[in-house]
Amino acid sequence: MKRVTIIVGTSSKKHTYSAVQQFMEYLQSFGDVECRIITLSDFRLDVCRGCKICFEKGEEDCPLKDDRDVLIEEMMSSDGVIFATPNYSFNVSALMKIFLDRLGFIFHRPCFFGKCFTSIVTQGVYGGDKIVNYLDFVGNGMGFNTVKGQCLTAFEPMTEKEKEKRNNILSIQSRKFYQKLINADYPVPTLLKLMGFRMGRTSMRLELDDTSYDYRHYKDNGWFESDYFYPTRLGLFKKAAGSLFDLIQTRTTGNRLRILHKK
Ligand SMILES: Cc1cc2nc3c(=O)[nH]c(=O)nc-3n(C[C@H](O)[C@H](O)[C@H](O)COP(=O)(O)O)c2cc1C
């Protein structure tokens, strides 16, 4: 049995919620999947104060005492996660953004490897596709295997044809998500993901030291020496590309540090 958590960034039980329910219905028709819908407004989430203590000292030292860890635990204990949000002023809802900011440290120390992710965005007219791209990036940044999200235009009221079109999109998306869910794996990173890892870890290795939580996390996980976040077989081309990314970042950071230390 696979476990899926759907996190909804609105308290309204309209288009976003209905799309999520339809997605869940399709997903459960493919196989043994237990789904849980979580509405963010049912949880206490405080606004990030920007102290960066989570980066430097660890998330346990965050001064905010809210339900962040309950939500992270829900995601951690799931095989798949879906973020669903309406388009509000060409972005995710404020609720969803507050949630994402509370997870900011995970972009520094990704932890959802081997789990899959997708997003559902509903919109009135325009702007949802960019939000989908943003959420795809968020999913990848957290370490998930991401299935491209979908933007659904929520006509009011909806004709049968519009409903059929929406359901068709959700049916295709949920099938792709199910395939990833049952073949949960640790794929060879794309060139872009490899670049993100190699450049990020090289700059961290040169700029930080043992006093930083991020640095210790990378060191403890062997990420300063590994090919990627998790064991993987890079082909010759990606091996060479990985070394090149390390080299480019060593030079860039080296130049920056030389200028800083001259002052
Ligand atoms: C505050 C607010 C801002 C919105 N901004 C946009 C927008 O920028 N672009 C758009 O296409 N729709 C926008 N909409 C419409 C919603 O995205 C759309 O109605 C969506 O289906 C709402 O989700 P819900 O039915 O789950 O509440 C906005 C709605 C609200 C309430």
mmCIF file of C-alpha atoms in Angstrom, residues 25-26 34 47 68 92 113 127 137 150 186 193 244:
data_model
loop_
_atom_site.group_PDB
_atom_site.id
_atom_site.type_symbol
_atom_site.label_atom_id
_atom_site.label_comp_id
_atom_site.label_asym_id
_atom_site.label_seq_id
_atom_site.Cartn_x
_atom_site.Cartn_y
_atom_site.Cartn_z
ATOM 1 C CA GLU A 25 -10.466 9.225 -6.764
ATOM 2 C CA TYR A 26 -8.460 8.487 -9.927
ATOM 3 C CA GLU A 34 -4.225 5.602 1.026
ATOM 4 C CA VAL A 47 5.195 33.720 9.450
ATOM 5 C CA ARG A 68 5.570 22.946 10.976
ATOM 6 C CA VAL A 92 0.421 30.538 -4.686
ATOM 7 C CA PHE A 113 14.510 11.490 -1.947
ATOM 8 C CA GLY A 127 -0.962 33.055 -14.464
ATOM 9 C CA PHE A 137 10.996 23.647 -8.943
ATOM 10 C CA GLN A 150 -1.191 20.968 -13.797
ATOM 11 C CA TYR A 186 16.437 7.145 -6.966
ATOM 12 C CA LYS A 193 19.877 18.793 -10.791
ATOM 13 C CA LEU A 244 33.323 20.792 -14.400
#
